[in-house]
Amino acid sequence: MENITKFQNDFQHSLSISRYLFTPIYSLVLFFGLIGNLGALYYFIFKIKQKSPSNIYIINLAVADMLFLFALPFRIHYHLNDSNWIFGDAMCRITGTIFFANIYISISFMTCICVDRYIATLHPHTYLQLRNTNLTALVSTAVWLVSGSAMLVFMLKCPLTSKGNMCFEGFSQKEWSDLAPYSISSLIFGSLLPSAVILVCYPIVAHRIARIKNSTARGARRIIYAILAITLLCFLPYHIVHLVYLLTRLKNTKENDVIFILRRVTMALVSLNSILDPLLYYFATGHYKWRLKRLRLRKKTGRYRSCKTVARVLCLVAREWLGSCQ
């Protein structure tokens, strides 16, 4: 009982931080995120008839962002009212689960885009074979099924809070112990592994694309660095701080103000991915006219015979991602 009281006192002491940090940031994310992601969905669904694997992953990423934006008005109201939840337990579970699941769904589809670009750039022959299969749809379905199953378990099994008017906050040590398996599993499989793939694959792709001296290659590198920036800015800081925060709770250590503030700041940063994701769509479609080209191997040889032709393949792959080769 003393532990619960201690944690609740710490939480109540920091309510003003949450109110003045989350309310303006979430409001901006909601406004600009709706504009960017609705525009992206309209463009990629209705304007692009022949969709590449990256197009499909971008559509899924935008859908995940829209689900996250659905939960934001509830969180904004919650923080405006000094963390007083009035929408009932069911909506707390639904919106809270969607809010945190977006982190892992978004980074999963960004990883899919990463792997797609990696294969297209370093293994163009394999890419030609895979892009005409149902592999992209199967991968997208698998991401949603795994994420949906985890969300359902989290929604039904995890505690809401140790106090009736809070939602996914103010947990006691026992409740943090109950949350630990979900948090650790999410950290490993939902963040560390995808982040490792992104941080390893994209520099390799960037190095390969750097050999192509044209505007398309420069644009491709901009997208590569943009995704790296989103990963480093939005996702990794949150999970690092969340891990430290979780360990302090499990050890029954008094939460200090620095950890609390860092956790709040990184939670605000992670929400910015719904604004930054549309910037990736803009890089892909804004300055360049999106052109979908099928890459065809020569029927007689079944392969490309020269380094010059291979460079052309890489140029066309980048062209599919950004625009036309100059």
XYZ file of C-alpha atoms in Angstrom:
326
model
C 0.000 0.000 0.000
C 2.884 2.349 0.773
C 4.413 1.623 -2.623
C 1.175 2.498 -4.387
C 0.878 5.729 -2.417
C 4.491 6.658 -3.189
C 4.106 6.071 -6.897
C 0.822 7.945 -7.037
C 2.294 10.932 -5.204
C 5.177 11.052 -7.669
C 2.749 10.886 -10.549
C 0.446 13.591 -9.187
C 3.461 15.832 -8.618
C 4.317 15.667 -12.330
C 0.848 16.154 -13.842
C 1.621 19.660 -15.056
C 4.564 18.360 -17.100
C 2.300 15.937 -18.946
C -0.382 18.541 -19.529
C 1.836 21.247 -21.008
C 4.020 18.830 -22.955
C 1.546 16.373 -24.467
C -1.439 18.616 -25.182
C 0.232 20.975 -27.712
C 2.398 18.277 -29.303
C -0.440 15.774 -29.689
C -2.669 18.513 -31.118
C -0.062 19.391 -33.749
C 0.513 15.715 -34.549
C -3.240 15.183 -34.934
C -3.679 18.144 -37.287
C -0.670 17.656 -39.539
C -0.780 13.863 -39.285
C -4.351 13.725 -40.595
C -3.501 15.981 -43.528
C -0.336 14.097 -44.433
C -1.591 10.547 -44.019
C -5.007 11.093 -45.619
C -3.239 12.693 -48.562
C -0.817 9.777 -48.766
C -3.610 7.192 -48.656
C -5.535 9.000 -51.385
C -2.479 9.288 -53.604
C -1.104 5.789 -53.204
C -4.490 4.039 -53.364
C -6.259 5.984 -56.113
C -3.520 7.661 -58.160
C -1.038 4.819 -58.466
C -2.537 1.946 -60.411
C 0.432 -0.406 -60.506
C 1.750 -0.627 -56.971
C 5.285 -1.680 -56.109
C 6.124 -3.467 -52.832
C 7.247 -0.178 -51.303
C 3.917 1.417 -52.289
C 2.039 -1.310 -50.438
C 4.192 -0.968 -47.332
C 3.696 2.813 -47.405
C -0.090 2.326 -47.542
C 0.089 0.031 -44.524
C 2.296 2.524 -42.699
C -0.224 5.295 -43.361
C -3.077 3.083 -42.096
C -1.128 2.414 -38.889
C -0.600 6.153 -38.451
C -4.321 6.785 -38.957
C -5.153 4.300 -36.193
C -2.733 6.126 -33.928
C -4.333 9.464 -34.794
C -7.732 8.004 -33.881
C -6.492 7.545 -30.307
C -4.968 11.015 -29.969
C -8.155 13.035 -29.218
C -8.782 10.791 -26.205
C -5.211 11.275 -24.978
C -5.424 15.042 -25.517
C -8.625 15.234 -23.462
C -7.024 13.013 -20.816
C -4.000 15.274 -20.344
C -6.045 18.479 -20.560
C -8.075 17.205 -17.611
C -5.045 16.465 -15.431
C -4.924 12.756 -16.294
C -8.570 12.199 -15.445
C -9.960 9.472 -17.726
C -13.744 9.698 -18.236
C -14.326 7.373 -21.196
C -14.480 4.070 -19.324
C -12.245 1.017 -19.072
C -13.044 -0.349 -22.542
C -11.991 2.833 -24.358
C -8.926 3.089 -22.139
C -7.832 -0.381 -23.209
C -8.629 0.197 -26.888
C -7.061 3.641 -27.295
C -4.114 2.880 -25.022
C -3.306 -0.322 -26.884
C -3.589 1.383 -30.282
C -1.433 4.247 -29.039
C 1.484 2.029 -28.028
C 1.012 -0.599 -30.763
C 1.581 2.058 -33.416
C 5.201 2.277 -32.304
C 5.858 -1.343 -33.215
C 3.641 -1.516 -36.301
C 5.255 1.599 -37.777
C 8.802 0.424 -37.250
C 7.841 -3.005 -38.654
C 6.659 -1.528 -41.955
C 9.647 0.809 -42.086
C 11.787 -2.303 -41.733
C 9.844 -3.911 -44.593
C 10.606 -0.879 -46.766
C 14.235 -1.145 -45.681
C 14.498 -4.808 -46.679
C 12.680 -4.125 -49.955
C 15.163 -1.364 -50.847
C 18.062 -3.553 -49.728
C 17.027 -6.408 -52.042
C 16.205 -4.054 -54.912
C 19.572 -2.336 -54.682
C 21.967 -5.184 -53.918
C 20.069 -8.070 -55.532
C 18.092 -6.614 -58.463
C 17.660 -10.001 -60.169
C 16.032 -11.455 -57.055
C 13.927 -8.319 -56.709
C 12.540 -8.802 -60.221
C 11.371 -12.280 -59.292
C 9.895 -11.366 -55.907
C 8.002 -8.237 -56.920
C 5.625 -10.185 -59.164
C 4.608 -12.583 -56.382
C 2.181 -12.237 -53.481
C 5.058 -11.975 -51.017
C 4.384 -8.320 -50.196
C 0.744 -9.009 -49.349
C 1.752 -12.005 -47.234
C 4.356 -9.994 -45.316
C 1.899 -7.149 -44.708
C -0.763 -9.585 -43.532
C 1.737 -11.276 -41.217
C 2.711 -7.937 -39.652
C -0.927 -7.098 -38.945
C -1.746 -10.591 -37.647
C 1.212 -10.682 -35.264
C 0.597 -7.111 -34.149
C -3.143 -7.694 -33.805
C -2.624 -10.824 -31.713
C -0.176 -9.018 -29.434
C -2.568 -6.067 -29.165
C -5.448 -8.365 -28.219
C -3.427 -10.081 -25.492
C -2.194 -6.735 -24.210
C -5.706 -5.285 -24.263
C -7.244 -8.163 -22.319
C -4.488 -9.134 -19.907
C -2.559 -6.010 -18.972
C -3.630 -3.806 -16.065
C -5.122 -0.414 -16.773
C -3.798 1.492 -13.778
C -3.620 1.348 -10.032
C -6.073 4.231 -9.750
C -9.522 4.422 -11.298
C -9.299 7.798 -13.057
C -5.953 7.143 -14.775
C -5.343 5.276 -18.024
C -2.155 3.279 -18.608
C -0.308 5.320 -15.993
C 0.533 5.280 -12.291
C 1.223 1.550 -12.053
C 2.379 -0.033 -8.816
C 5.433 -2.300 -8.617
C 3.226 -5.401 -8.860
C 1.514 -4.073 -11.967
C 4.869 -3.238 -13.523
C 5.927 -6.826 -12.784
C 2.843 -8.017 -14.664
C 3.718 -5.724 -17.569
C 7.384 -6.742 -17.679
C 7.040 -9.773 -20.031
C 5.078 -7.713 -22.558
C 7.429 -4.747 -22.304
C 10.591 -6.822 -22.673
C 9.186 -8.853 -25.593
C 8.063 -5.670 -27.329
C 11.456 -4.078 -26.730
C 13.372 -6.998 -28.253
C 11.143 -8.052 -31.146
C 9.320 -4.794 -31.788
C 12.189 -2.336 -31.522
C 15.734 -3.660 -31.153
C 15.619 -6.203 -33.992
C 13.836 -3.931 -36.508
C 16.099 -1.030 -35.571
C 19.152 -3.239 -36.061
C 17.920 -4.191 -39.535
C 17.391 -0.537 -40.447
C 20.714 0.634 -39.013
C 22.622 -2.146 -40.802
C 20.818 -2.314 -44.149
C 20.411 1.344 -45.001
C 24.092 2.362 -44.816
C 24.857 -0.542 -47.152
C 22.138 0.579 -49.553
C 23.314 4.192 -49.317
C 26.878 3.164 -50.144
C 25.703 1.209 -53.196
C 23.429 3.983 -54.439
C 26.252 6.506 -53.976
C 27.952 4.934 -56.994
C 25.128 6.181 -59.222
C 25.835 9.831 -60.037
C 22.452 11.394 -60.769
C 19.613 13.256 -59.063
C 17.656 10.054 -58.465
C 20.483 8.571 -56.425
C 20.755 11.758 -54.394
C 17.018 11.622 -53.725
C 17.255 7.973 -52.699
C 19.948 8.852 -50.191
C 17.698 11.564 -48.766
C 14.996 8.982 -48.111
C 17.520 6.607 -46.562
C 18.781 9.254 -44.172
C 15.233 10.392 -43.408
C 14.239 6.901 -42.269
C 17.411 6.620 -40.221
C 16.579 9.968 -38.634
C 13.036 8.853 -37.765
C 14.389 5.687 -36.175
C 17.027 7.525 -34.164
C 14.788 10.436 -33.181
C 11.433 8.774 -32.538
C 11.890 5.108 -31.692
C 15.263 4.351 -30.116
C 15.185 7.089 -27.433
C 11.752 5.964 -26.270
C 12.755 2.328 -25.881
C 16.041 3.094 -24.156
C 14.349 5.369 -21.627
C 11.428 2.973 -21.250
C 13.841 0.146 -20.415
C 15.521 2.261 -17.718
C 12.121 3.307 -16.397
C 10.928 -0.318 -16.309
C 14.023 -1.453 -14.407
C 13.551 1.245 -11.780
C 9.971 0.138 -11.283
C 10.839 -3.551 -11.045
C 13.566 -2.804 -8.493
C 11.117 -0.689 -6.497
C 13.494 2.239 -6.877
C 12.119 5.711 -6.315
C 11.499 7.360 -9.646
C 13.559 10.514 -10.019
C 12.433 13.586 -11.895
C 14.991 13.137 -14.678
C 13.715 9.683 -15.645
C 10.108 10.835 -15.460
C 10.745 13.874 -17.668
C 12.828 11.858 -20.151
C 10.079 9.269 -20.440
C 7.515 11.982 -21.113
C 9.751 13.703 -23.665
C 10.468 10.454 -25.533
C 6.760 9.591 -25.566
C 6.155 12.955 -27.217
C 8.993 12.298 -29.675
C 7.641 8.897 -30.652
C 4.311 10.483 -31.596
C 6.112 12.694 -34.123
C 6.601 9.724 -36.448
C 3.014 10.243 -37.661
C 4.091 13.675 -38.932
C 7.502 12.598 -40.203
C 6.210 9.555 -42.115
C 4.325 11.750 -44.631
C 7.614 13.551 -45.299
C 8.910 10.245 -46.642
C 5.903 10.081 -48.948
C 6.658 13.627 -50.058
C 10.253 12.747 -50.879
C 8.907 9.860 -52.934
C 6.281 11.869 -54.825
C 6.644 15.614 -54.271
C 9.640 16.780 -56.326
C 9.552 13.807 -58.647
C 6.791 12.287 -60.710
C 6.303 8.757 -59.465
C 6.875 6.351 -62.318
C 6.391 2.641 -62.030
C 8.663 0.706 -64.340
C 8.981 -3.030 -64.771
C 12.563 -4.211 -64.920
C 12.999 -6.918 -67.542
C 15.944 -9.259 -67.954
C 17.122 -9.966 -71.433
C 15.462 -13.126 -72.681
C 18.517 -14.433 -74.500
C 21.048 -14.307 -71.691
C 18.803 -14.121 -68.622
C 21.257 -11.751 -66.977
C 23.004 -8.399 -67.396
C 26.393 -8.586 -69.038
C 28.229 -5.490 -67.942
C 28.778 -3.223 -64.983
C 27.220 -0.424 -66.999
C 24.016 -2.426 -67.374
C 23.991 -3.314 -63.676
C 24.331 0.391 -62.881
C 21.345 0.971 -65.145
C 19.376 -1.632 -63.195
C 20.183 0.136 -59.944
C 19.199 3.437 -61.511
C 15.848 2.027 -62.590
C 15.258 0.553 -59.141
C 15.934 3.931 -57.572
C 13.767 5.481 -60.275
C 10.852 3.338 -59.191
C 11.353 4.583 -55.641
C 11.736 8.284 -56.366
C 11.156 9.430 -59.885
C 12.868 9.423 -63.232
C 16.566 9.198 -63.995
C 18.017 12.383 -65.337
